[in-house]
XYZ file of C-alpha atoms in Angstrom:
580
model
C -80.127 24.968 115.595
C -81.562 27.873 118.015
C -81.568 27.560 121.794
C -82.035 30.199 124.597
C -79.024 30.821 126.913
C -78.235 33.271 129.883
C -77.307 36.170 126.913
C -80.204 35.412 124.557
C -81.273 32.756 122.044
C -78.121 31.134 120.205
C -77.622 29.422 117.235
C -75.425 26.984 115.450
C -75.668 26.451 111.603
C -73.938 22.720 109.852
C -73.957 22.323 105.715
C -73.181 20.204 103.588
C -69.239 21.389 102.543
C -69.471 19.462 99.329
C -72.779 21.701 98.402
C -72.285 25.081 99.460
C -69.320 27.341 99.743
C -68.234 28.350 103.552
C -69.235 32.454 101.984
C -72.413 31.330 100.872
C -73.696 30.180 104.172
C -72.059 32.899 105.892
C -74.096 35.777 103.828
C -77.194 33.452 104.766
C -76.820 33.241 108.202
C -75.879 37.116 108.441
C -79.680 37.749 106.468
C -81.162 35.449 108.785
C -79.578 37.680 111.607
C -80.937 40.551 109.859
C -84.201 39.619 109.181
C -84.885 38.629 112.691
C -83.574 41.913 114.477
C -85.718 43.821 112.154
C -89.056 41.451 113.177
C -87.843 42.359 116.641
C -88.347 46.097 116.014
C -91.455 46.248 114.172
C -93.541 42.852 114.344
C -96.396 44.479 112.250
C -94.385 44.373 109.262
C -95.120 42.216 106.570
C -92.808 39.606 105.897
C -91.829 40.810 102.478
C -91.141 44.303 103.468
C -88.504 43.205 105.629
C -84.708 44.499 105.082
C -81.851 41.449 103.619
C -79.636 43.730 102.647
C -77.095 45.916 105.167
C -76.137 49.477 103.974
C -72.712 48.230 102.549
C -74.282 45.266 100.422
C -76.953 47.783 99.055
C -74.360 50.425 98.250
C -72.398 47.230 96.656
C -75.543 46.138 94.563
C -76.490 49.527 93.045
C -73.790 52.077 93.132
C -70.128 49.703 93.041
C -71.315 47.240 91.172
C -72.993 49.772 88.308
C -70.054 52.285 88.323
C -70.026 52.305 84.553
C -69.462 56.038 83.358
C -67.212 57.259 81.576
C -66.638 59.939 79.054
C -67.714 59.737 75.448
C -69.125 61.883 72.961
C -72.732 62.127 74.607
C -74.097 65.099 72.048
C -72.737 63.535 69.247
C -74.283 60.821 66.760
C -72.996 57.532 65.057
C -72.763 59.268 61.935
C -70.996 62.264 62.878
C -68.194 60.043 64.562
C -68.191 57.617 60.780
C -67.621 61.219 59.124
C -64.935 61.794 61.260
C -63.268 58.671 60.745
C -63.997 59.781 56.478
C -62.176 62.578 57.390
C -59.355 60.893 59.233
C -58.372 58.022 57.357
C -60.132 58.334 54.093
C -58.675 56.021 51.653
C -58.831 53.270 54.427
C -61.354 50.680 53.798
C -64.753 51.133 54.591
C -66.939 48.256 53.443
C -66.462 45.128 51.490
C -68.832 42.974 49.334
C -68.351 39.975 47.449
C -65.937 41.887 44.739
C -66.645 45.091 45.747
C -65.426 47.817 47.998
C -65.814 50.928 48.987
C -63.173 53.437 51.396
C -64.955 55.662 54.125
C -64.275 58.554 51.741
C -66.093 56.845 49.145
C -69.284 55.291 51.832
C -69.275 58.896 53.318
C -69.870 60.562 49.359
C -72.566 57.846 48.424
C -74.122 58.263 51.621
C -74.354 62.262 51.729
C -76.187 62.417 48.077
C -78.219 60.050 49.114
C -79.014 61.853 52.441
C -79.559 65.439 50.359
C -81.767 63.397 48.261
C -83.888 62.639 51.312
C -84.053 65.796 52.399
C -85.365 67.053 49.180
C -87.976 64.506 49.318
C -89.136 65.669 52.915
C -87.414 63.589 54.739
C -86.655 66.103 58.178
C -85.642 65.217 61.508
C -88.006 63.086 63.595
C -88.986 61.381 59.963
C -88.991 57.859 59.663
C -87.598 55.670 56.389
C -87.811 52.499 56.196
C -85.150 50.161 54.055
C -85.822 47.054 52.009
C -82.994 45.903 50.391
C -80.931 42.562 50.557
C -77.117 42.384 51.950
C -75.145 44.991 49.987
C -73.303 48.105 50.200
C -76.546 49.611 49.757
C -77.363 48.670 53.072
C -74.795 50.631 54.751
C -75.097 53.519 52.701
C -79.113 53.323 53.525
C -78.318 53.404 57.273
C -76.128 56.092 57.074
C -77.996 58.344 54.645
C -80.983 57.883 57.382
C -79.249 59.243 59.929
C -77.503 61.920 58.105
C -80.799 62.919 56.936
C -82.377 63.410 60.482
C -84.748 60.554 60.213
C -84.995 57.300 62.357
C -83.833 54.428 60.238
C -86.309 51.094 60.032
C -85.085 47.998 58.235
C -87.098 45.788 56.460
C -86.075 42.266 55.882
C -86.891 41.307 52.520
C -87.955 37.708 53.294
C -90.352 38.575 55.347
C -93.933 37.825 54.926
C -96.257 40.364 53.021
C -98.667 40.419 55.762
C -95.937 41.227 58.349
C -94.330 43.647 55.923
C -97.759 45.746 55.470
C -97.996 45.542 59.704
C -94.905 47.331 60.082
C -94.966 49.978 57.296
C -98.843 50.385 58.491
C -97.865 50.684 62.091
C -95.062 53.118 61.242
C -96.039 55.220 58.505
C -92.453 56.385 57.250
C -92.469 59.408 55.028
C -90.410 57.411 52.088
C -89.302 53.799 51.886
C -85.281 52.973 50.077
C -85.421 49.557 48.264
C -82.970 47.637 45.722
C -85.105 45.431 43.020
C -85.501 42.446 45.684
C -87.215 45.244 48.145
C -89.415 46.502 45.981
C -90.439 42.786 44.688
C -91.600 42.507 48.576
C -92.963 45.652 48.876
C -94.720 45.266 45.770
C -98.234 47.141 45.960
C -97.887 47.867 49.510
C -96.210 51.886 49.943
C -96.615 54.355 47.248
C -93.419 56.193 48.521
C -90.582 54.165 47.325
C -87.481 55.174 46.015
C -85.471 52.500 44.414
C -81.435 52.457 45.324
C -80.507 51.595 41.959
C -81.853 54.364 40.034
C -78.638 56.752 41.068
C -79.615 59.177 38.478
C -82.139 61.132 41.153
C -79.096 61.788 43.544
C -75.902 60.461 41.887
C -75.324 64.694 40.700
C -76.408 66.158 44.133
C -73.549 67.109 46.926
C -71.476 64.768 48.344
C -70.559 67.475 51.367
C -71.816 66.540 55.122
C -74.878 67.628 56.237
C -75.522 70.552 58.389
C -77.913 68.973 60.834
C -79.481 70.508 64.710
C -79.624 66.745 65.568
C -79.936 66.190 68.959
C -79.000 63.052 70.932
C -81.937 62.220 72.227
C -83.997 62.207 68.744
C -85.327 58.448 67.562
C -81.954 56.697 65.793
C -83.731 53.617 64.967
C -86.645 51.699 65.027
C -86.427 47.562 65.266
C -89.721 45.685 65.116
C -89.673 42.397 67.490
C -92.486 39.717 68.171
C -95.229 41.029 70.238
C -97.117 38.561 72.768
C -100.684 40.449 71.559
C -100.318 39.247 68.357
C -98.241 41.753 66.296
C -94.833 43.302 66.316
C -93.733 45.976 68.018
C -91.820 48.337 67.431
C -88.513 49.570 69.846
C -87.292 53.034 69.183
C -83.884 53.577 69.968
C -81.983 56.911 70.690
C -78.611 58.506 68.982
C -76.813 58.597 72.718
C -77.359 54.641 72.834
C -76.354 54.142 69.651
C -73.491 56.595 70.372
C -72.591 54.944 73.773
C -72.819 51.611 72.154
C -69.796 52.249 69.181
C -67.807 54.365 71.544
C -67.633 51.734 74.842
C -67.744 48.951 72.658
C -65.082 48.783 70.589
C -62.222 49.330 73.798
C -63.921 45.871 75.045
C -63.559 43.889 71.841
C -60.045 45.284 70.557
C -61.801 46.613 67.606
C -59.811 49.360 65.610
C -58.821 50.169 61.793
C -56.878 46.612 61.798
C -60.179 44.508 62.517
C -62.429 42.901 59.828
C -66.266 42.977 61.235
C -68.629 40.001 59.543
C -72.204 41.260 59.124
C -74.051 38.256 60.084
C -77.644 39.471 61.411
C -80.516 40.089 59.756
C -81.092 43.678 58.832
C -84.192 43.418 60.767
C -82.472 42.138 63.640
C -81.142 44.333 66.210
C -77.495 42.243 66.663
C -76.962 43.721 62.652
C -76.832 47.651 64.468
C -74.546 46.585 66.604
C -72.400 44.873 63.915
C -72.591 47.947 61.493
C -71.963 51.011 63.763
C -69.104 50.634 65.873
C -67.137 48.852 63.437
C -67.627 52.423 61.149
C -67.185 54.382 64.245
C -63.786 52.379 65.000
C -62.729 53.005 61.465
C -62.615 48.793 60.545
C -63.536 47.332 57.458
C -67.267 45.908 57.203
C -67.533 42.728 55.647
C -70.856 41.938 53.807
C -71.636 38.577 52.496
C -74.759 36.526 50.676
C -76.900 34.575 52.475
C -75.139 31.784 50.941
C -72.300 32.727 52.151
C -73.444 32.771 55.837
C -75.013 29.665 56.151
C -73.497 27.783 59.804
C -71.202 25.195 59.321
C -68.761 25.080 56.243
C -69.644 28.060 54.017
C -69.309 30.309 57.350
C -66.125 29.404 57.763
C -65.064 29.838 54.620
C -66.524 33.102 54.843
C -64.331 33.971 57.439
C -61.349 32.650 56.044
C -61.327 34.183 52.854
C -62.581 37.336 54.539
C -59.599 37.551 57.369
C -62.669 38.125 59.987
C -61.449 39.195 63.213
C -64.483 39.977 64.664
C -67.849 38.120 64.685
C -70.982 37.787 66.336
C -73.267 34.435 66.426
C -75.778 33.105 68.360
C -74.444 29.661 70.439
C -76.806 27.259 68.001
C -74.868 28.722 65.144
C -71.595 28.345 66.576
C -72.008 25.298 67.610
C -72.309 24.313 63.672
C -69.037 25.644 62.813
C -66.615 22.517 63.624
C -64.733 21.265 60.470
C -61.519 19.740 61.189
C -60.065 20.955 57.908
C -61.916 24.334 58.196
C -61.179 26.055 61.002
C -62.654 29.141 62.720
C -60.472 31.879 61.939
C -61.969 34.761 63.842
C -59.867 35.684 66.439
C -62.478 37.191 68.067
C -66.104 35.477 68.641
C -68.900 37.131 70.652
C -72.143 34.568 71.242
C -75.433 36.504 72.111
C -79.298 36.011 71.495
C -79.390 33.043 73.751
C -77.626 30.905 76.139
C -74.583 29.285 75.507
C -73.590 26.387 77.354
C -70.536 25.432 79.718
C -69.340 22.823 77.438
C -69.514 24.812 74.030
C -68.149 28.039 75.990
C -65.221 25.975 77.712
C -64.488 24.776 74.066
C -64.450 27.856 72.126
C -62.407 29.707 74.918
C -59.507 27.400 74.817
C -59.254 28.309 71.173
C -60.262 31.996 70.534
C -60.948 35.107 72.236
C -64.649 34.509 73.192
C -66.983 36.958 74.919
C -70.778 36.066 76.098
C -73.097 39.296 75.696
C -76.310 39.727 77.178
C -78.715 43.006 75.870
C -82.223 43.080 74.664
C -83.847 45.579 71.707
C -84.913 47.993 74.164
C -81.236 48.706 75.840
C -79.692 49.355 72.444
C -78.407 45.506 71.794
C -75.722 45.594 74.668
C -76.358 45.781 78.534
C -73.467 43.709 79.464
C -70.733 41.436 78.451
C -68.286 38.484 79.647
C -65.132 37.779 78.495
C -65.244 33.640 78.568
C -61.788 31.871 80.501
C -61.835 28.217 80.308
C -62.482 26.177 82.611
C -65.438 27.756 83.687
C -68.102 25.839 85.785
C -71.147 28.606 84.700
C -71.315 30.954 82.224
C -72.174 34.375 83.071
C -73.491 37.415 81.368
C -70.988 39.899 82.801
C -71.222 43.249 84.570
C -72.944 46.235 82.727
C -71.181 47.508 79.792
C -69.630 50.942 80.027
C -72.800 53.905 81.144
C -75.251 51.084 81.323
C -76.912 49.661 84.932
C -78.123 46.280 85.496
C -80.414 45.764 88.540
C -81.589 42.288 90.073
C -84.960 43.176 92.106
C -88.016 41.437 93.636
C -91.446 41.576 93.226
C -91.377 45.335 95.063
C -88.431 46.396 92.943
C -86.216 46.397 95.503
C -82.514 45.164 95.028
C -81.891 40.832 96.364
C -78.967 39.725 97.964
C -76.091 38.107 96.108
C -77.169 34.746 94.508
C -81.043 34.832 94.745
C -82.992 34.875 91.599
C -84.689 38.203 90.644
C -85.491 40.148 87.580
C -82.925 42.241 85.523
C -83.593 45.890 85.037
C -81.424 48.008 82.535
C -81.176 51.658 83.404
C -78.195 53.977 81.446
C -78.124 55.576 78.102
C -78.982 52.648 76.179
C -82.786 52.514 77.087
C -85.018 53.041 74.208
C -87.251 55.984 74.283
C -90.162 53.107 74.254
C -92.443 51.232 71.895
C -93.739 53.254 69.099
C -97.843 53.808 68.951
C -97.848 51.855 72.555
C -97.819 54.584 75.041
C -99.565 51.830 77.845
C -96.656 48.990 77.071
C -94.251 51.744 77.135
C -95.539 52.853 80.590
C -95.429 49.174 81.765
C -91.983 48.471 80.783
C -89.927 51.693 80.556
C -90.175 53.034 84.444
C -88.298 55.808 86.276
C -85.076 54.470 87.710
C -85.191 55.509 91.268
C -81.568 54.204 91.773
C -79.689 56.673 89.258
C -78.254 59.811 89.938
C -80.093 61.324 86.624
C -83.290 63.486 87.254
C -85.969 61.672 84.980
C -84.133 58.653 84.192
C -85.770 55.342 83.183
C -84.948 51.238 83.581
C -85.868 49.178 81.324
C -88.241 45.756 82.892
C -86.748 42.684 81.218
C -88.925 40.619 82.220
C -85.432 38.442 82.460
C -84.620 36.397 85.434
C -80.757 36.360 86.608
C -78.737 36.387 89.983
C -75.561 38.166 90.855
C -72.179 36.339 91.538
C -69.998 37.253 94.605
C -67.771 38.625 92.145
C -70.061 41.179 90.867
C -70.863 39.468 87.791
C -74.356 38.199 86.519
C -75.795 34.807 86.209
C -78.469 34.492 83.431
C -81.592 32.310 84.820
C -84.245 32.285 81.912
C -87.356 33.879 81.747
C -90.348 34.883 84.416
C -93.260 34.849 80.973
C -93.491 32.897 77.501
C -91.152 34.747 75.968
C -88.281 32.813 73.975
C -84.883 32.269 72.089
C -84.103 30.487 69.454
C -81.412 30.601 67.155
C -80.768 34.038 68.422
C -84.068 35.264 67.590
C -86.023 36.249 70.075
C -89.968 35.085 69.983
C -93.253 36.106 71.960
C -95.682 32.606 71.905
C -99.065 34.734 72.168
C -97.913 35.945 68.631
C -97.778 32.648 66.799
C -100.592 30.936 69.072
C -102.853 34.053 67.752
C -102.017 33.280 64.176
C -103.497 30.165 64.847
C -106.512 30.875 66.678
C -107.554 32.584 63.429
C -108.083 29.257 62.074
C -111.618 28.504 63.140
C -111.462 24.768 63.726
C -108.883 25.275 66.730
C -110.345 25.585 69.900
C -107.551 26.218 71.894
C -103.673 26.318 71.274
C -100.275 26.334 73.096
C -96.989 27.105 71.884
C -93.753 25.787 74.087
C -90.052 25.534 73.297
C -89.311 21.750 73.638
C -85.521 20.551 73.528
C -85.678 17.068 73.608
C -81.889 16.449 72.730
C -78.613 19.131 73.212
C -78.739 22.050 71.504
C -81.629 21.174 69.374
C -84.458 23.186 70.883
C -87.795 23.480 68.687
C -91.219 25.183 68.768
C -93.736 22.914 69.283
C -97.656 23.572 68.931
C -100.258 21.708 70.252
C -104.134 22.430 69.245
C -107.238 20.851 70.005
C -109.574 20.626 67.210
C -112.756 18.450 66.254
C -110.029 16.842 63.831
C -106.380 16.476 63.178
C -105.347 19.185 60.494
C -102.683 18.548 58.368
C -98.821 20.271 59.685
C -98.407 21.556 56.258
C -101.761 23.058 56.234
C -101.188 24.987 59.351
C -97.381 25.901 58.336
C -98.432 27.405 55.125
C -101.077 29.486 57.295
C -98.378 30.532 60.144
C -95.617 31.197 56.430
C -98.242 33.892 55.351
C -97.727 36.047 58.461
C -94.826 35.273 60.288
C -91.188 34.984 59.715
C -89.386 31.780 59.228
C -87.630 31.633 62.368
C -91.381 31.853 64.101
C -92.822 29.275 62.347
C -93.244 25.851 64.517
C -91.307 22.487 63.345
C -93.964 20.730 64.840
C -97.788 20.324 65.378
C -99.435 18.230 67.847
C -103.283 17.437 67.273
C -104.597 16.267 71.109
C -108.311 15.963 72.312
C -107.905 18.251 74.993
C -104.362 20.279 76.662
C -103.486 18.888 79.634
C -104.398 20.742 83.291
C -103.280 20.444 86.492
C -105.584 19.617 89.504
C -105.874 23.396 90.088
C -107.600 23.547 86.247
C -104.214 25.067 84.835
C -102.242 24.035 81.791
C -99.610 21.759 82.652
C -97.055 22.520 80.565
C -94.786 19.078 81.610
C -97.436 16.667 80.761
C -97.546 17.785 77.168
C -96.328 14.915 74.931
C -93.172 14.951 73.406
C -94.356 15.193 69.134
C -94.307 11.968 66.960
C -92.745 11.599 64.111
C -95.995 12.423 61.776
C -96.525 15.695 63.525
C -93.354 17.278 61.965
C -93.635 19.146 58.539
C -92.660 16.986 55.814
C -90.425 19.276 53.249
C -90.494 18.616 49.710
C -87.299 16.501 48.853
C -84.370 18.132 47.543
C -81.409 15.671 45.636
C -78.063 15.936 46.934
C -75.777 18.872 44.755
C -72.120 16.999 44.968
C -71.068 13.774 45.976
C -69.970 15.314 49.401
């Protein structure tokens, strides 16, 4: 309520005490008071140039708030600090496979013939080799040999599609390409340059010293390929001082030392398997690799993790929320959920019973930009502050920094941006811009294109998306990729892709299509299986005459029909195993 008095125009605010905190309405009424003395001093701004935040709250938002560095070992890489640990502790356990294992001494030998065997094929610094194999020890002693070599390391996941497989080795070009016998049944036909893991007779004789290498920090690490909403993947590059920060910061935050037992979980392909693999080798803990089989949510996951001793494992919340067996229990002692968002209930649950931490990071800010340790009772669950030399930002429209508890998107500046998309010089302009709020000449944030708000605490509350873009199961999916898979099918006129979640924790992809006839879910599933990966491929398929608009002649997404039970894809029946 505003009135004019002897000493000016006065105001009294009331709220609702059972909505809003007394703070909250505090902070608003002091931007209110800010926003109008700056229309008194310049009425020919425009509205959305004027100034929310005071001096304090700014220096709060970008420079308190984001005091994250701290020393590591910036000019050094991840497999300089695993040689190290060789060299430290090298009868200690390094990795761990059904019934085999191998020490860091051991890893460190296999992985530095196979790196002189690169190098002798080519293979140089600023190379690229790509790996196709299936969960072994191979796959650790790939990623390492990579490295060691001077090459950026680019995992293919041997389930995927041949048409995606051909996109990325097309797209990429990498001078050689490691694969076990399951590899090259995938890769069958489609790169001359293979060199198969299990013939050990090329490098088995060759040394099994360290590599001299001028490596510098800055040189491409890694390269993970993620859904693209043109089409086709793309492909994030990734730097050695991420990757570096990453294993070094981590591992203080998560208790993880030479005691702790790390599950590999991801997908090679993945981005959350990097994360699993290379601070667990730079913290000198055992790596635990296990079948597919072996990993499946729910009862064989936790058996995994008994049997194993896991103390450390990462899952998205849709897994997790599989893994309740009264006579089974989870034995990690230490969860972390990421991928996707986990809700209060499941979080409040877990937290009474384990040490559970909610992380928050895409591709492009090497996996992590920030984590939460979860408390129960919580009433939200937040994404944290920035992890250790990483900055979070929450800006508008004009990239400027928003007040405490209004929506804007997240930008991640620090050492974990990637160096940018490879062969996509205009996306990487779009997304990867110069961070005008760091110290650092000719430092660069990374655009999210994530929606969040901060807490009064200084914490970060994750809000969803501001495009298409989606998770699910942890994997993270551009629509426009699958919906132009489709439109290559020429009796669909037009197509739309959502996310539906029609009951908790179940949420789906959902495509409707108009077409001059209904075509058959199995039809257009096998089309979608030819190109895309599993996880991308729709559960359901709605035929409708026409997609639903708006007055304004725009899609309206909430009027799109919930599917029938005919529009899901009817799997071929499989007999129970076992009377369970």
């Amino acid at each position: 309520i505003l009135a004019d008095s002897d000493t000016g125009i006065r105001g009294q605010l009331n709220y609702a005490t059972a909505l809003f905190a007394r703070s909250t309405v505090e902070r608003w009424a002091h931007y209110l008071q800010r926003i109008l003395a700056a229309m008194v001093c310049d009425d020919s701004q425009p509205v959305l140039a004027l100034p929310w935040l005071s001096d304090h709250e700014r220096h709060q938002l970008l420079v308190e708030w984001n005091e994250t560095q701290t020393d590591y070992p910036r000019e050094r890489c991840v497999h300089e600090l695993f040689e190290a640990r060789a060299a430290q502790a090298p009868n200690a356990t390094a990795v761990v496979f059904e019934q085999q294992s191998l020490s860091y001494a051991e890893l460190n030998a296999r992985a530095n013939r196979l790196a002189h065997h690169l190098r002798a094929q080519g293979v140089r610094n600023g190379s690229r080799v790509a790996v196709c194999v299936q969960r072994s020890p191979e796959l650790v002693v790939s990623f390492l040999a990579v490295l060691k070599s001077g090459a950026a390391y680019l995992p293919l996941d041997v389930s995927y599609p041949v048409q995606r497989l051909r996109y990325m080795l097309e797209d990429s070009l990498p001078q050689l390409t490691l694969v076990d016998s399951a590899g090259a049944a995938a890769l069958d036909g489609l790169t001359p340059a293979v060199c198969c893991l299990q013939d050990t007779t090329l490098w088995q004789s060759l040394p099994a010293s360290n590599l001299s290498n001028d490596l510098t920090a800055d040189a491409p690490a890694y390269i993970i390929y993620t859904s693209g909403s043109t089409g086709q993947p793309k492909g994030v590059v990734n730097s050695h001082r991420g990757l570096t920060s990453l294993a070094t910061n981590i591992g203080p935050i998560l208790a993880l030392g030479p005691d702790s037992r790390v599950l590999q979980f991801a997908s090679s392909s993945f981005d959350a398997s990097i994360w699993e693999i290379a601070p667990a080798l730079a913290q000198g803990a055992q790596l635990h690799l296990a079948s597919a089989d072996a990993l499946v949510p729910g009862r064989a996951l936790l058996q995994t993790l008994a049997e194993r001793a896991i103390t450390h494992v990462t899952l998205p919340p849709s897994a997790l929320a599989l893994c309740h067996d009264p006579e089974l229990p989870m034995h990690a002692s230490t969860v972390v959920v990421a991928g996707e968002a986990i809700s209060v209930t499941q979080a409040n649950e877990w937290a009474a019973r384990l040490t559970l931490f909610n992380a928050y990071g895409p591709t492009e800010t090497t996996v992590c930009a920030s984590i939460q340790r979860c408390t129960a009772p919580m009433l939200s669950v937040p994404i944290g502050r920035p992890i250790p030399n990483a900055r979070v930002y929450i800006l508008d429209a004009r990239q400027q920094p928003v007040p405490v508890g209004i929506s804007g998107e997240l930008y991640v500046g620090g050492d974990g941006v990637a160096l940018g998309y490879l062969n996509r010089p205009q996306l990487t302009a779009e997304r990867f811009l110069p961070d005008p709020f760091a110290l650092q000449a000719h430092a660069h944030m990374y655009k999210t294109g994530d929606l969040g708000r901060w807490l009064p605490d200084g914490s970060i509350e994750f809000l969803g998306r501001n495009d298409h873009q989606v998770k699910i199961r942890g994997f993270r999916i551009e629509l426009g990729e699958i919906e132009a898979r489709l439109r290559e099918l020429e009796p669909i006129s037009d197509v739309i892709v959502i996310a539906r979640q029609d009951s908790p924790d179940d949420k789906r992809l959902v495509t409707y299509y108009t077409a001059p006839e209904p075509i058959s879910a199995s039809q257009l599933r096998a089309h979608l299986s030819a190109a895309l990966p599993s996880y991308m491929v729709p559960s359901a398929f709605v035929h409708l005459s026409a997609l639903p608009l708006t007055p304004n002649g725009k899609l309206d997404r909430k009027a799109l029909p919930a599917p029938e039970a005919d529009a899901y894809v009817t799997q071929t029946y499989e007999p129970p195993q076992t009377q369970l």
